[in-house]
Tab-separated table of N, CA and C in Angstrom:
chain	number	residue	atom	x	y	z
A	103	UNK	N	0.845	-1.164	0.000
A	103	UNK	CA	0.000	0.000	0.000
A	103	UNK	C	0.890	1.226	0.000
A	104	UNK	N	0.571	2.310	-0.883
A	104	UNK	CA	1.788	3.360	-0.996
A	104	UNK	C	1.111	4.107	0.082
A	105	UNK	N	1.801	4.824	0.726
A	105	UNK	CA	1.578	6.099	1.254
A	105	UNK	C	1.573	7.613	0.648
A	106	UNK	N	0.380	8.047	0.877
A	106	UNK	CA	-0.415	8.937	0.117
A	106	UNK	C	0.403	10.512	0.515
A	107	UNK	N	0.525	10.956	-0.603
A	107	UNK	CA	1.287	12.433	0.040
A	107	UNK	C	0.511	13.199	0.847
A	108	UNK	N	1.420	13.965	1.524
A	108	UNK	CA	0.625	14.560	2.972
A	108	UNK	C	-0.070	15.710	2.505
A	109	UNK	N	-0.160	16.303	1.040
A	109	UNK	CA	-0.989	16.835	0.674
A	109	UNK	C	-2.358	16.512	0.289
A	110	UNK	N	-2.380	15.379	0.108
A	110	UNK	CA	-3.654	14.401	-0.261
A	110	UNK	C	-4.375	14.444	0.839
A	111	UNK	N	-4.035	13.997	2.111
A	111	UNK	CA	-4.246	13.774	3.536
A	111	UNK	C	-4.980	14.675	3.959
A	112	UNK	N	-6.571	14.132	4.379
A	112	UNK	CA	-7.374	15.497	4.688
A	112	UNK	C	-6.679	15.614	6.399
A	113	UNK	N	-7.453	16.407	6.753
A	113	UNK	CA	-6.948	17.065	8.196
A	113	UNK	C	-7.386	16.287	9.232
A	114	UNK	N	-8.474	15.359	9.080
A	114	UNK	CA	-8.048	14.253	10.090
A	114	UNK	C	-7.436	13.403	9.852
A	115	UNK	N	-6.968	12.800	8.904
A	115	UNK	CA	-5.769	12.331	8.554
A	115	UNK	C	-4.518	12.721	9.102
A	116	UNK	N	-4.424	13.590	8.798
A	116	UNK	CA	-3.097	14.349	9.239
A	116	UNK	C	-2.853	14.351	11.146
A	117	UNK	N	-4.340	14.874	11.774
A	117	UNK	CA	-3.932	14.666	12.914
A	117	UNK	C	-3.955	12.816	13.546
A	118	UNK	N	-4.704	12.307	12.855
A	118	UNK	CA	-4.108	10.913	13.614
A	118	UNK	C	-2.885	10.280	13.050
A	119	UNK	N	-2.375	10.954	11.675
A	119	UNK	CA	-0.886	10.408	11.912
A	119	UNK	C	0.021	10.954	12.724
A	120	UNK	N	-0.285	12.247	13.161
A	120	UNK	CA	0.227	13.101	14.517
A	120	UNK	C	0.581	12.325	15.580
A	121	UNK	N	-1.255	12.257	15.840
A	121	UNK	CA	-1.108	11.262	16.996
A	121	UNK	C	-0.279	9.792	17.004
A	122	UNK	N	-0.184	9.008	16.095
A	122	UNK	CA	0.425	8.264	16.190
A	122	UNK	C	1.893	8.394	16.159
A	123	UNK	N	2.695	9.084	15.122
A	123	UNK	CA	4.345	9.443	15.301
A	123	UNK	C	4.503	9.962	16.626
A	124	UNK	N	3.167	10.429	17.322
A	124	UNK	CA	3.796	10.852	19.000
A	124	UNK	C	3.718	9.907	19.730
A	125	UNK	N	2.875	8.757	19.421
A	125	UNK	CA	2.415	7.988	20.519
A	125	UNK	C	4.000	6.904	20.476
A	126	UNK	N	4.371	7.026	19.110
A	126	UNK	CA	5.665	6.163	18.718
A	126	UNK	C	6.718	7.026	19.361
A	127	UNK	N	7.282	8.115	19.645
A	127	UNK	CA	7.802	8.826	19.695
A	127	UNK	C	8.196	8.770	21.369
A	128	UNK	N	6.866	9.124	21.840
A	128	UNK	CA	7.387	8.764	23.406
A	128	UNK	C	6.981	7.604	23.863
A	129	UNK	N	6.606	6.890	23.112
A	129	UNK	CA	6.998	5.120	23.610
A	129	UNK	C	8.895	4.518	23.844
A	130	UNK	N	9.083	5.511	22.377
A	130	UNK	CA	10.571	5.220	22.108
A	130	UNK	C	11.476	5.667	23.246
A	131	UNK	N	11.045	7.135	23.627
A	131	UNK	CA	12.180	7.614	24.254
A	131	UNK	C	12.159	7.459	25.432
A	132	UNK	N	10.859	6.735	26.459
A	132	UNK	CA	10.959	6.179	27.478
A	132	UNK	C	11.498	5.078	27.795
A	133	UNK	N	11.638	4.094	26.335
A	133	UNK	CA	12.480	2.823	26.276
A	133	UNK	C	13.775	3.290	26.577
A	134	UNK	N	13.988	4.330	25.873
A	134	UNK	CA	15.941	4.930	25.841
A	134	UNK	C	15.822	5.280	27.390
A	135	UNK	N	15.175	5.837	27.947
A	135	UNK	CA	15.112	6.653	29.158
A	135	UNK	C	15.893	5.601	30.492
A	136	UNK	N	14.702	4.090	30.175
A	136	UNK	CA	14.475	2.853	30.684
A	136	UNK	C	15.706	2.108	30.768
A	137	UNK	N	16.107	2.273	29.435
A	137	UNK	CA	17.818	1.285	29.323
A	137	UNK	C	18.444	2.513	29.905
A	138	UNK	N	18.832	3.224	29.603
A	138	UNK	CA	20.109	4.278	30.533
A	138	UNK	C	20.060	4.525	31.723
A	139	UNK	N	18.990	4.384	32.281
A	139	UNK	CA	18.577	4.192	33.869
A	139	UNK	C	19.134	2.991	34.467
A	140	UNK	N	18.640	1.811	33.958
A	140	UNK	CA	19.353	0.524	33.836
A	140	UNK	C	20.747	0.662	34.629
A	141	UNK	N	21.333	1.011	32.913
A	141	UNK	CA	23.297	1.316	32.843
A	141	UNK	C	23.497	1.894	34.264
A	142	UNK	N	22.537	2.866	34.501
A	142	UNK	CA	23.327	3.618	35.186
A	142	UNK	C	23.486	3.324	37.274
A	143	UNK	N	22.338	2.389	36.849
A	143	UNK	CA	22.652	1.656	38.140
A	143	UNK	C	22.798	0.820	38.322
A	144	UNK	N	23.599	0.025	37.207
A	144	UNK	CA	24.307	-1.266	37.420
A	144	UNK	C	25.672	-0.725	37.987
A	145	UNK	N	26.124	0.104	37.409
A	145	UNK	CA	27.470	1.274	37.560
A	145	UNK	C	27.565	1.476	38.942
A	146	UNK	N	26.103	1.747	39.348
A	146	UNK	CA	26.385	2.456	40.612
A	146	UNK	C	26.341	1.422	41.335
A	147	UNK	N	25.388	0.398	41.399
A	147	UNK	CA	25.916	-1.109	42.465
A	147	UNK	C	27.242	-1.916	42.089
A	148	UNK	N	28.102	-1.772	41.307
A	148	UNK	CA	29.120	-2.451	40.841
A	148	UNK	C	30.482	-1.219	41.660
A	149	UNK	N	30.254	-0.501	41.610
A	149	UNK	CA	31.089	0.456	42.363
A	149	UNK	C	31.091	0.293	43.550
A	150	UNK	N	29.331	0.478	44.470
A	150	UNK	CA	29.068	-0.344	45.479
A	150	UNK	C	29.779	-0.869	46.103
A	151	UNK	N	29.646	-1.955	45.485
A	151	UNK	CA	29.947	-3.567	46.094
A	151	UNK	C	31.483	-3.759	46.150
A	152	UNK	N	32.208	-2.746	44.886
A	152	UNK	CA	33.841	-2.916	45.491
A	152	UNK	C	34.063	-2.065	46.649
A	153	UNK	N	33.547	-0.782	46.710
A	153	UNK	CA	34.039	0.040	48.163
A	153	UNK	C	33.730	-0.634	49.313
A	154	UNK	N	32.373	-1.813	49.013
A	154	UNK	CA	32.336	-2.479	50.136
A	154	UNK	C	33.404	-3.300	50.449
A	155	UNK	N	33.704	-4.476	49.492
A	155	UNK	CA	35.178	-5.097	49.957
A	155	UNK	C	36.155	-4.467	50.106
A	156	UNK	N	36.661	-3.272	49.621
A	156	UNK	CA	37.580	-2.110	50.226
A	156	UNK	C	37.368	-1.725	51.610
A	157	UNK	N	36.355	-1.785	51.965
A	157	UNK	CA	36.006	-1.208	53.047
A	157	UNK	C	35.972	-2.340	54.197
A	158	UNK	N	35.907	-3.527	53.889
A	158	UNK	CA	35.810	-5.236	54.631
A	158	UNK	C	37.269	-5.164	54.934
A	159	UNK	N	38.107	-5.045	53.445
A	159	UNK	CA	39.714	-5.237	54.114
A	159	UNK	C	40.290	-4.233	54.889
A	160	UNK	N	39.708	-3.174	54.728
A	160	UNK	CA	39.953	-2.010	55.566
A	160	UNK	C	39.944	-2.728	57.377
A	161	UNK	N	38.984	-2.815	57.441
A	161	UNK	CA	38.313	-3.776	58.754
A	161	UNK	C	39.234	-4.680	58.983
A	162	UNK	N	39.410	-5.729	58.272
A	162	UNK	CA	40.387	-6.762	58.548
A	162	UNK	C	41.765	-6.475	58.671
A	163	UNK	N	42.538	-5.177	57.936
A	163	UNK	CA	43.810	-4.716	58.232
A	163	UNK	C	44.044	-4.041	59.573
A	164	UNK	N	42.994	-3.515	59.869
A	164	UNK	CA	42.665	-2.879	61.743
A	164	UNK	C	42.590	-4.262	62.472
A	165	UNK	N	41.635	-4.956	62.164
A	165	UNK	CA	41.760	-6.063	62.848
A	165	UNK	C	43.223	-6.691	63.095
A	166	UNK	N	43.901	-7.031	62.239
A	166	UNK	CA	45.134	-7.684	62.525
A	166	UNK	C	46.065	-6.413	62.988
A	167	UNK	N	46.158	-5.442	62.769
A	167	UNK	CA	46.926	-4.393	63.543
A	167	UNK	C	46.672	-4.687	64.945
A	168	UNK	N	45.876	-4.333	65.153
A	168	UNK	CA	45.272	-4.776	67.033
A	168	UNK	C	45.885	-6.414	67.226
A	169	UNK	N	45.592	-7.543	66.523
A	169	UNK	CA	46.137	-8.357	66.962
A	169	UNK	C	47.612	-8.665	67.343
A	170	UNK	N	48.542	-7.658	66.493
A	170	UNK	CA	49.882	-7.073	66.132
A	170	UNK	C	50.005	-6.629	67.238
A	171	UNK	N	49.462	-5.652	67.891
A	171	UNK	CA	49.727	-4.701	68.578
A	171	UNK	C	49.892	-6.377	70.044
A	172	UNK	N	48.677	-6.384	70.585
A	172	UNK	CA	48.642	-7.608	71.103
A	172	UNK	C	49.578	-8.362	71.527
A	173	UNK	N	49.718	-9.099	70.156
A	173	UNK	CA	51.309	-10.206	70.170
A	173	UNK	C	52.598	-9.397	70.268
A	174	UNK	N	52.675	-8.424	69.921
A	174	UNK	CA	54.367	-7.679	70.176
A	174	UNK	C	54.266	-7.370	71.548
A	175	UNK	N	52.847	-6.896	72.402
A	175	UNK	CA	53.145	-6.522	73.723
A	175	UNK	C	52.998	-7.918	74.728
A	176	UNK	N	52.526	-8.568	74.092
A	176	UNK	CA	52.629	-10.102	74.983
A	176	UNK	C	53.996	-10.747	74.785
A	177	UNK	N	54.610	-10.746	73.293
A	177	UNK	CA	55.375	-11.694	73.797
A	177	UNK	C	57.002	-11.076	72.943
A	178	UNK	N	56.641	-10.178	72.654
A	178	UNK	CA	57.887	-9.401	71.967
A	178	UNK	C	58.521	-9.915	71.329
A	179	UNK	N	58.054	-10.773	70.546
A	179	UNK	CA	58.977	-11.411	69.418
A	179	UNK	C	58.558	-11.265	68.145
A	180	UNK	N	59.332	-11.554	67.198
A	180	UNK	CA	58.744	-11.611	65.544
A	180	UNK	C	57.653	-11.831	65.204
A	181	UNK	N	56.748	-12.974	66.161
A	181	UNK	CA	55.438	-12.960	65.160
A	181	UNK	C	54.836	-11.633	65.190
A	182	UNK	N	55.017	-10.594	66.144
A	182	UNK	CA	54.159	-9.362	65.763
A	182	UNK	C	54.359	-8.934	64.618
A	183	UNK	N	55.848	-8.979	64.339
A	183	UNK	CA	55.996	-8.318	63.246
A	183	UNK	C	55.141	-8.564	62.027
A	184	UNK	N	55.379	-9.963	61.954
A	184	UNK	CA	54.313	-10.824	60.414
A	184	UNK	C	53.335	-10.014	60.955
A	185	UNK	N	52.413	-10.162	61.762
A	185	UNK	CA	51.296	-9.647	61.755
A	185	UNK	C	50.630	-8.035	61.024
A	186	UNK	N	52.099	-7.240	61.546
A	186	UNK	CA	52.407	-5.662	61.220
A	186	UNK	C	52.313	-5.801	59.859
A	187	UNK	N	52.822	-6.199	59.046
A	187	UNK	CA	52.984	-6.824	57.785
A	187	UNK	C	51.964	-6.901	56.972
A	188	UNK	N	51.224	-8.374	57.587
A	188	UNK	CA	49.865	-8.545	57.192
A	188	UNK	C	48.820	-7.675	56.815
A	189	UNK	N	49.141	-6.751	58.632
A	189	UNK	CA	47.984	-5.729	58.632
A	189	UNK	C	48.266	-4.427	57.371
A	190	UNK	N	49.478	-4.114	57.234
A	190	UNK	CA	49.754	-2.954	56.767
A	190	UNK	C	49.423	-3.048	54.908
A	191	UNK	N	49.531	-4.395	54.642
A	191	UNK	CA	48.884	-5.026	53.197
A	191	UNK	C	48.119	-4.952	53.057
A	192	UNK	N	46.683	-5.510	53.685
A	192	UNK	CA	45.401	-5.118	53.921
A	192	UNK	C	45.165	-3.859	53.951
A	193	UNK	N	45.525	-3.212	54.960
A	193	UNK	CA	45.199	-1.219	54.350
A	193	UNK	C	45.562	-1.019	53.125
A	194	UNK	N	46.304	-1.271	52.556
A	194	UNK	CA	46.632	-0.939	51.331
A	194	UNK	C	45.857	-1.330	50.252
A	195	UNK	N	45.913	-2.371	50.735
A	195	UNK	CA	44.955	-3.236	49.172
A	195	UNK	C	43.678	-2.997	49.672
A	196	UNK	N	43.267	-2.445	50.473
A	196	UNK	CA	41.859	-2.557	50.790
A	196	UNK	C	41.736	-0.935	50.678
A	197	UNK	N	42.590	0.187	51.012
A	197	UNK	CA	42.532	1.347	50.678
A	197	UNK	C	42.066	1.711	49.017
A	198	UNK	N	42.904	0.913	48.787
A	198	UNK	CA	43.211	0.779	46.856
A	198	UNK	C	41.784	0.589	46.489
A	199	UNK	N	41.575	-0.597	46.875
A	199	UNK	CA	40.243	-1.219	46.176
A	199	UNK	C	38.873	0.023	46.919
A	200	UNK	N	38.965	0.173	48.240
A	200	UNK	CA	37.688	1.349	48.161
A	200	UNK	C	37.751	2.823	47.413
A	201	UNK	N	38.591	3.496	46.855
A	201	UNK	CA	39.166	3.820	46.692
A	201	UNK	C	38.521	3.861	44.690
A	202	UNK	N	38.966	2.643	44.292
A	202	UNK	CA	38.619	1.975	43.014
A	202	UNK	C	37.116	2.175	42.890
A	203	UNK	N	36.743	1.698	43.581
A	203	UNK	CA	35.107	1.467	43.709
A	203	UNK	C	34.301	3.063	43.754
A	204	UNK	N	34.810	3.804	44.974
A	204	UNK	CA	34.555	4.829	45.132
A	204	UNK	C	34.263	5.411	43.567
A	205	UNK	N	35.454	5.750	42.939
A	205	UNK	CA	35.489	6.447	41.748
A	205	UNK	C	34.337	5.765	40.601
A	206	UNK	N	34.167	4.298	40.605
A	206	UNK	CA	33.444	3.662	39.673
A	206	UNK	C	32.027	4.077	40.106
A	207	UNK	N	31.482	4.268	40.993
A	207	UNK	CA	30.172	5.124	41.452
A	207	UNK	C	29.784	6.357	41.424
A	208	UNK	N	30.997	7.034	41.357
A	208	UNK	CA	31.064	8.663	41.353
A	208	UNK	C	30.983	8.703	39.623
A	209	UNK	N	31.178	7.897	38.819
A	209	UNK	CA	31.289	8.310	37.512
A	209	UNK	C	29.965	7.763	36.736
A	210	UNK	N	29.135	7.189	37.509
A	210	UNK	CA	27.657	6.757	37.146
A	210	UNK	C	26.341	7.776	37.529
A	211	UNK	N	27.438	9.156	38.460
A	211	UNK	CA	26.212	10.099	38.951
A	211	UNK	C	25.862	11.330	37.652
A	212	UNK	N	25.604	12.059	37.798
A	212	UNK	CA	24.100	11.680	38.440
A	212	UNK	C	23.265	10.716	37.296
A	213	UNK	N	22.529	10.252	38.473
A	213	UNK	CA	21.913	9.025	37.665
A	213	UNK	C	20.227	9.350	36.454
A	214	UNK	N	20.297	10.470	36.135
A	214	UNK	CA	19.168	11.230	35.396
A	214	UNK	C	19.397	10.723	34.119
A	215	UNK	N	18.646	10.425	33.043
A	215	UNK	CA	18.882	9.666	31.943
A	215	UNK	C	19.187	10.599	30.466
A	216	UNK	N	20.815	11.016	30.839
A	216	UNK	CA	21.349	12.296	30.090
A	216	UNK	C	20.764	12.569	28.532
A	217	UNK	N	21.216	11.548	28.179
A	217	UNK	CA	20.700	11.202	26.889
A	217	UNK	C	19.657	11.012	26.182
A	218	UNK	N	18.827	10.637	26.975
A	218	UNK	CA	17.423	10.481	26.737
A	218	UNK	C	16.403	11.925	26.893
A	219	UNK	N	16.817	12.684	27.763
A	219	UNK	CA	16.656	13.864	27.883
A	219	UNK	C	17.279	15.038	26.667
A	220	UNK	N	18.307	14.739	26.561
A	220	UNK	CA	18.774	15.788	25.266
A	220	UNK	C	18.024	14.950	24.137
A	221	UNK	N	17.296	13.610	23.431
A	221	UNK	CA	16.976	13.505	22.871
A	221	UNK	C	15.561	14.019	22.527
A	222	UNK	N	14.971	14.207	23.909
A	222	UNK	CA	13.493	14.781	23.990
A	222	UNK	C	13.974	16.384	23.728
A	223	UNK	N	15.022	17.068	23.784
A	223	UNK	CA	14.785	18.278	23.419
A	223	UNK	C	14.958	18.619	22.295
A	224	UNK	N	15.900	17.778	21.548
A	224	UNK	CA	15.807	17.631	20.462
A	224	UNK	C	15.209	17.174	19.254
A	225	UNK	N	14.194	16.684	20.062
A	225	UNK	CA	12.306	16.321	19.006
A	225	UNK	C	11.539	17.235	19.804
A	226	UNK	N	11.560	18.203	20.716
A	226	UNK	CA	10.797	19.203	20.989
A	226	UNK	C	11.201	20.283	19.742
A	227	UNK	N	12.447	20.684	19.636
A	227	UNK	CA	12.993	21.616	18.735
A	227	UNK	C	12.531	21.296	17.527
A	228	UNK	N	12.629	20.119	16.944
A	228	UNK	CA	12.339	20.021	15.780
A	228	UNK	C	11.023	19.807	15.426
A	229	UNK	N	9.832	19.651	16.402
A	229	UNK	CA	8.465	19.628	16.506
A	229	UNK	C	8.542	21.174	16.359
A	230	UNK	N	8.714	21.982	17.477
A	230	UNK	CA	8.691	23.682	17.139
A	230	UNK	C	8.527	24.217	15.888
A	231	UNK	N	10.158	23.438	15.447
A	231	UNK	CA	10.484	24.348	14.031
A	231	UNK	C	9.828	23.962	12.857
A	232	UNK	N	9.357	22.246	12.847
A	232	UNK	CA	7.909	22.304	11.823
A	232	UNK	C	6.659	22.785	12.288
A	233	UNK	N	6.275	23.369	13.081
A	233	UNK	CA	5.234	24.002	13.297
A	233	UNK	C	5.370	25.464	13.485
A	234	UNK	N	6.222	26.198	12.979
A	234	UNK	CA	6.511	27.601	12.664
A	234	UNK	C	5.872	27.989	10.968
């Protein structure tokens, strides 16, 4: 079936193909809206969940510091030291990793669906400027 030029097209014609390219229109861009919302908080629980284990070894490098502390004043020998060791690895790698995470969450904000939004202004504009 050809499609009839839009001069042919009486005027209710014209407005229910209106209505329909709109009804298509923001069906579409709530889908886009829908997936980038998505993205954007998978980002932000994946960032999450590492500052959390950053933040676990954090815990566990205090933990063995205190146990450090402990064994060098009980019995003053080397094993504190391993322990000092232990603990001082754990801050680190656990600094590192919250740290990691931190940034992977901070780069998912704000979580407003950027794109999907400049796309609606940009079929507002161009709705405008055919109707001038």
């Amino acid at each position: 079936m050809s499609d009839p030029s839009v001069n042919d097209l009486s005027t209710v014609q014209l407005v229910e193909r209106l209505q329909s390219q709109t009804t298509t229109l923001v069906k579409t861009e709530l889908q886009h809206a829908v997936a980038e919302m998505k993205g954007k908080g998978t980002r932000i629980g994946v960032g999450a969940g590492i500052s959390g284990a950053g933040t676990l070894l954090v815990l566990f490098g205090l933990g063995t510091l205190v146990a450090a502390a402990v064994l060098g004043l009980a019995n003053a020998v080397p094993a504190w030291l391993a322990a000092v060791i232990v603990g001082v690895a754990l801050l680190v790698i656990g600094g590192a990793t919250a740290a990691i995470g931190a940034q992977r969450a901070k780069s998912a904000v704000p979580p407003a669906p950027e794109q999907t939004v400049e796309s609606v202004q940009r079929d507002v504009a161009t709705v405008k400027e055919h109707l001038k």
